[in-house]
Tab-separated table of C-alpha atoms in Angstrom:
chain	number	residue	atom	x	y	z
A	1	MET	CA	4.770	-12.558	-12.953
A	2	ASN	CA	5.074	-15.007	-10.067
A	3	HIS	CA	8.064	-15.087	-7.732
A	4	PRO	CA	9.536	-18.153	-6.015
A	5	TYR	CA	9.670	-16.408	-2.627
A	6	HIS	CA	8.128	-13.486	-0.792
A	7	LEU	CA	10.139	-12.168	2.167
A	8	ILE	CA	9.530	-10.355	5.451
A	9	ASN	CA	12.695	-8.748	6.808
A	10	GLY	CA	14.712	-10.825	4.365
A	11	ARG	CA	13.414	-14.200	5.598
A	12	VAL	CA	11.391	-16.805	3.691
A	13	ALA	CA	8.185	-18.291	5.105
A	14	THR	CA	9.872	-21.603	5.956
A	15	ASP	CA	12.449	-19.804	8.133
A	16	PRO	CA	10.594	-16.716	9.364
A	17	SER	CA	11.623	-13.885	11.635
A	18	VAL	CA	10.229	-14.300	15.157
A	19	PHE	CA	9.069	-11.257	17.140
A	20	ARG	CA	8.579	-11.722	20.875
A	21	ALA	CA	6.257	-9.877	23.224
A	22	ARG	CA	4.112	-10.472	26.295
A	23	PRO	CA	0.357	-11.135	26.205
A	24	GLY	CA	-1.562	-7.875	26.477
A	25	GLN	CA	1.274	-5.680	25.248
A	26	ARG	CA	0.428	-3.035	22.679
A	27	ILE	CA	2.654	-3.431	19.637
A	28	TRP	CA	3.430	-0.818	17.027
A	29	LEU	CA	3.831	-2.350	13.580
A	30	ARG	CA	5.397	-0.461	10.699
A	31	ILE	CA	4.468	-2.289	7.511
A	32	ILE	CA	6.374	-1.396	4.327
A	33	ASN	CA	5.804	-2.898	0.902
A	34	ALA	CA	9.407	-2.660	-0.273
A	35	GLY	CA	8.946	-4.888	-3.331
A	36	ALA	CA	10.261	-3.271	-6.486
A	37	ARG	CA	8.052	-5.330	-8.798
A	38	SER	CA	4.293	-5.257	-9.347
A	39	ALA	CA	2.995	-6.940	-6.197
A	40	ALA	CA	0.391	-5.501	-3.886
A	41	PHE	CA	0.085	-7.315	-0.557
A	42	ARG	CA	-2.755	-7.931	1.860
A	43	VAL	CA	-1.229	-7.997	5.350
A	44	GLY	CA	-2.627	-9.129	8.683
A	45	LEU	CA	-1.707	-10.687	12.016
A	46	THR	CA	-3.786	-13.831	12.467
A	47	GLY	CA	-6.269	-13.602	15.315
A	48	HIS	CA	-5.638	-9.893	15.847
A	49	PRO	CA	-7.534	-6.838	14.640
A	50	MET	CA	-5.289	-3.848	14.022
A	51	THR	CA	-5.768	-0.100	14.244
A	52	LEU	CA	-4.149	1.876	11.431
A	53	THR	CA	-2.674	5.176	12.647
A	54	HIS	CA	-0.391	6.490	9.864
A	55	THR	CA	0.155	6.119	6.138
A	56	ASP	CA	3.445	7.132	4.506
A	57	GLY	CA	4.413	8.789	7.798
A	58	PHE	CA	1.372	11.060	8.078
A	59	PRO	CA	-1.261	10.596	10.817
A	60	ILE	CA	-4.760	9.528	9.841
A	61	VAL	CA	-8.073	9.178	11.644
A	62	PRO	CA	-7.587	5.717	13.238
A	63	VAL	CA	-9.203	2.838	11.345
A	64	ARG	CA	-9.814	-0.593	12.882
A	65	THR	CA	-9.448	-3.491	10.446
A	66	ASP	CA	-8.419	-7.138	10.152
A	67	THR	CA	-6.057	-6.629	7.210
A	68	VAL	CA	-4.595	-3.808	5.132
A	69	LEU	CA	-3.856	-3.701	1.396
A	70	LEU	CA	-0.504	-2.144	0.436
A	71	GLY	CA	0.582	-1.088	-3.019
A	72	MET	CA	4.251	-0.974	-3.960
A	73	GLY	CA	6.179	1.521	-1.843
A	74	GLU	CA	3.323	2.168	0.584
A	75	ARG	CA	3.902	2.335	4.341
A	76	TYR	CA	1.366	1.857	7.117
A	77	ASP	CA	1.664	2.083	10.894
A	78	ALA	CA	-0.676	-0.055	12.985
A	79	ILE	CA	-1.281	-0.862	16.647
A	80	VAL	CA	-2.204	-4.368	17.832
A	81	THR	CA	-2.733	-5.818	21.315
A	82	ALA	CA	-0.869	-9.114	21.598
A	83	GLY	CA	-2.762	-12.287	22.402
A	84	ASP	CA	-1.359	-15.369	24.148
A	85	GLY	CA	0.383	-17.896	21.878
A	86	VAL	CA	2.058	-17.820	18.483
A	87	PHE	CA	0.604	-15.990	15.513
A	88	GLY	CA	1.471	-15.516	11.873
A	89	LEU	CA	2.111	-12.079	10.427
A	90	VAL	CA	0.996	-12.919	6.898
A	91	ALA	CA	1.437	-10.999	3.642
A	92	GLU	CA	-0.475	-12.402	0.651
A	93	PRO	CA	0.262	-11.014	-2.842
A	94	GLU	CA	-2.857	-9.963	-4.714
A	95	GLY	CA	-3.538	-12.228	-7.689
A	96	LYS	CA	-0.324	-14.206	-7.242
A	97	ARG	CA	0.801	-17.418	-5.599
A	98	GLY	CA	2.691	-17.794	-2.329
A	99	ARG	CA	2.919	-15.608	0.729
A	100	ALA	CA	5.379	-14.007	3.124
A	101	LEU	CA	5.381	-14.848	6.821
A	102	ALA	CA	6.817	-13.663	10.128
A	103	VAL	CA	5.884	-14.910	13.592
A	104	LEU	CA	4.716	-13.158	16.762
A	105	SER	CA	5.346	-15.288	19.858
A	106	THR	CA	4.061	-14.311	23.316
A	107	SER	CA	4.388	-17.712	25.003
A	108	PRO	CA	7.830	-19.090	25.967
A	109	SER	CA	6.489	-22.652	25.813
A	110	ALA	CA	4.887	-22.340	22.376
A	111	ASP	CA	6.642	-23.551	19.251
A	112	PRO	CA	7.005	-20.669	16.748
A	113	ALA	CA	6.968	-23.249	13.944
A	114	ALA	CA	3.225	-23.684	14.549
A	115	ALA	CA	2.593	-20.269	13.000
A	116	ARG	CA	3.976	-21.466	9.668
A	117	HIS	CA	0.586	-23.074	9.058
A	118	ALA	CA	-1.370	-19.884	9.728
A	119	PRO	CA	-4.652	-19.838	7.785
A	120	ALA	CA	-5.284	-17.586	4.816
A	121	LEU	CA	-6.204	-14.015	5.698
A	122	SER	CA	-9.870	-13.160	6.055
A	123	GLY	CA	-12.078	-10.431	7.494
A	124	SER	CA	-12.198	-6.727	6.744
A	125	VAL	CA	-9.670	-5.101	4.399
A	126	ALA	CA	-8.573	-1.478	4.747
A	127	THR	CA	-7.786	0.351	1.520
A	128	ALA	CA	-6.758	3.970	0.970
A	129	ASP	CA	-10.307	5.089	0.142
A	130	ARG	CA	-11.299	4.354	3.753
A	131	LEU	CA	-8.673	6.704	5.165
A	132	ALA	CA	-8.899	10.357	6.122
A	133	ALA	CA	-6.088	12.659	7.210
A	134	ALA	CA	-5.878	13.693	10.836
A	135	ASP	CA	-6.783	17.316	11.489
A	136	SER	CA	-3.130	18.174	12.150
A	137	VAL	CA	-2.146	17.438	8.539
A	138	THR	CA	-5.365	18.115	6.620
A	139	LEU	CA	-4.793	20.480	3.711
A	140	PRO	CA	-7.109	23.496	3.472
A	141	ALA	CA	-10.125	23.083	1.235
A	142	ARG	CA	-9.668	24.846	-2.067
A	143	ARG	CA	-11.261	24.570	-5.490
A	144	PRO	CA	-8.627	23.345	-8.008
A	145	ASP	CA	-7.401	25.845	-10.572
A	146	VAL	CA	-6.342	23.072	-12.974
A	147	GLU	CA	-7.498	19.473	-13.471
A	148	LEU	CA	-5.118	17.034	-15.179
A	149	THR	CA	-5.363	13.346	-16.083
A	150	ALA	CA	-2.480	10.864	-16.345
A	151	ARG	CA	-3.811	7.741	-18.083
A	152	LEU	CA	-1.526	4.707	-17.927
A	153	THR	CA	-1.629	2.133	-20.729
A	154	GLY	CA	0.573	-0.680	-21.957
A	155	PRO	CA	0.763	-4.465	-22.424
A	156	MET	CA	1.752	-6.506	-19.392
A	157	MET	CA	4.023	-8.964	-21.237
A	158	ARG	CA	6.070	-6.316	-23.070
A	159	TYR	CA	6.262	-3.793	-20.196
A	160	ASP	CA	5.807	-1.031	-22.772
A	161	TRP	CA	4.121	1.621	-20.632
A	162	ALA	CA	2.731	4.955	-21.782
A	163	ILE	CA	1.064	7.899	-20.052
A	164	ASN	CA	-1.572	9.679	-22.133
A	165	GLY	CA	-0.383	7.647	-25.131
A	166	GLU	CA	3.226	8.892	-24.947
A	167	ARG	CA	6.360	6.975	-23.952
A	168	TYR	CA	9.320	8.488	-22.159
A	169	PRO	CA	11.326	10.471	-23.184
A	170	ASP	CA	9.035	11.612	-26.012
A	171	ILE	CA	6.361	13.171	-23.811
A	172	THR	CA	4.279	16.314	-23.547
A	173	PRO	CA	4.634	17.864	-20.059
A	174	LEU	CA	1.562	18.418	-17.899
A	175	ARG	CA	2.109	22.115	-17.305
A	176	VAL	CA	1.058	24.032	-14.205
A	177	THR	CA	1.970	27.364	-12.674
A	178	ARG	CA	3.533	27.806	-9.264
A	179	GLY	CA	0.876	28.514	-6.640
A	180	GLN	CA	-1.948	26.819	-8.546
A	181	SER	CA	-4.138	24.233	-6.859
A	182	VAL	CA	-3.985	21.161	-9.114
A	183	ARG	CA	-6.233	18.106	-9.190
A	184	LEU	CA	-4.273	15.228	-10.739
A	185	ARG	CA	-6.223	12.102	-11.602
A	186	PHE	CA	-4.320	8.850	-12.263
A	187	VAL	CA	-6.176	6.285	-14.379
A	188	ASN	CA	-4.724	2.789	-14.806
A	189	ASP	CA	-6.011	1.195	-18.017
A	190	SER	CA	-3.376	-1.557	-17.922
A	191	SER	CA	-3.813	-5.044	-16.452
A	192	MET	CA	-1.239	-4.555	-13.664
A	193	TRP	CA	-0.901	-2.700	-10.384
A	194	HIS	CA	1.270	0.399	-10.672
A	195	LEU	CA	2.588	2.886	-8.159
A	196	MET	CA	2.056	6.429	-9.376
A	197	HIS	CA	3.849	9.299	-7.667
A	198	LEU	CA	5.140	12.818	-8.022
A	199	THR	CA	8.884	13.043	-7.469
A	200	CYS	CA	10.239	15.429	-4.804
A	201	THR	CA	6.871	16.594	-3.565
A	202	VAL	CA	4.137	15.602	-1.147
A	203	THR	CA	0.659	15.268	-2.563
A	204	PRO	CA	-2.707	14.767	-0.878
A	205	SER	CA	-3.875	11.513	-2.429
A	206	ALA	CA	-6.355	8.704	-2.047
A	207	TRP	CA	-7.898	6.283	-4.514
A	208	SER	CA	-11.584	5.527	-4.405
A	209	ASP	CA	-12.080	3.672	-7.672
A	210	PRO	CA	-10.408	0.352	-8.612
A	211	THR	CA	-8.783	1.906	-11.689
A	212	GLU	CA	-8.229	5.492	-10.595
A	213	CYS	CA	-6.229	7.578	-8.131
A	214	ARG	CA	-8.148	10.708	-7.256
A	215	VAL	CA	-6.719	13.678	-5.411
A	216	PRO	CA	-9.018	14.977	-2.667
A	217	ALA	CA	-7.365	16.189	0.523
A	218	ARG	CA	-8.044	12.910	2.333
A	219	THR	CA	-4.600	11.588	3.158
A	220	ARG	CA	-1.164	13.093	2.641
A	221	SER	CA	0.997	10.615	0.813
A	222	THR	CA	4.041	10.446	-1.426
A	223	SER	CA	2.499	7.762	-3.633
A	224	CYS	CA	-0.776	6.537	-5.026
A	225	PRO	CA	-1.334	2.853	-5.891
A	226	ALA	CA	-3.473	2.521	-9.025
A	227	ARG	CA	-5.041	-0.906	-9.353
A	228	ALA	CA	-5.394	-2.737	-12.655
A	229	SER	CA	-8.406	-2.127	-14.831
A	230	THR	CA	-10.983	-4.942	-14.757
C-alpha cells in the first residue's frame, strides 16, 4: 500500500517543520515511527552521522551510524553535532514511494527551502541486531525454561493474518508458568512488515534474521519489528 503523503510532526515534505540550532551544538533527536500502517522508515540527517543512545526508552551501548531503520511503533534516541547550513531530516519508507522531511537550519542567512531537495539517504544503516543493552538494564543470563514460536502468515491483499495457523479469536494460547524464563521467537512468513509485541510487559528483544525476531537479552524493548519474508 502506498500513501500520498508521509509526515514529520504533522507536516508534509513540501511544507516541512524547521528546527533551528547553532553550528557545533549537540542535538538530541527522539525519532518515533508513529505510523499505524505497515511502513518501516529509514531515517537520517543529511551530512550528519548520528550516535544512537536509546531504543524504546532503554539505554544501549552507543552505536554510530548514518541512518537508522525503524519498524512501526519503534522509538530511537540519537545525538548529532550540528553542521553549518541547512540539512534535511529525511525518512524514507522501505519498499514504498515518497518520503517525509523536516529541516535543520543553523544559518540565519540560509534558505530552509534548499533542504527540500536533500539527496536520498545513503551510508551505514543501524538495525536492531546491531544493538546491545547498556549494563544498567541488561537482564541476567539464564537458560530458558520454555521455547515458543509465533509464526505469522497471511495474504497481503486480504489482510487475513494468522499466528501458528490460527486466527483470532479462535486461537490456542501459548501457555507459560509464572516465574519461567521464556524464549519467544517471532517468525514472519508474510510479505509485509509487522510489529510484534507482548501487551503490558517489557521483553528483552532483538531481531537478527530478516524474517525472525529472536529473544536474547540484547536490548530491552516493548516491541519487535519482524520484516517480511523474502
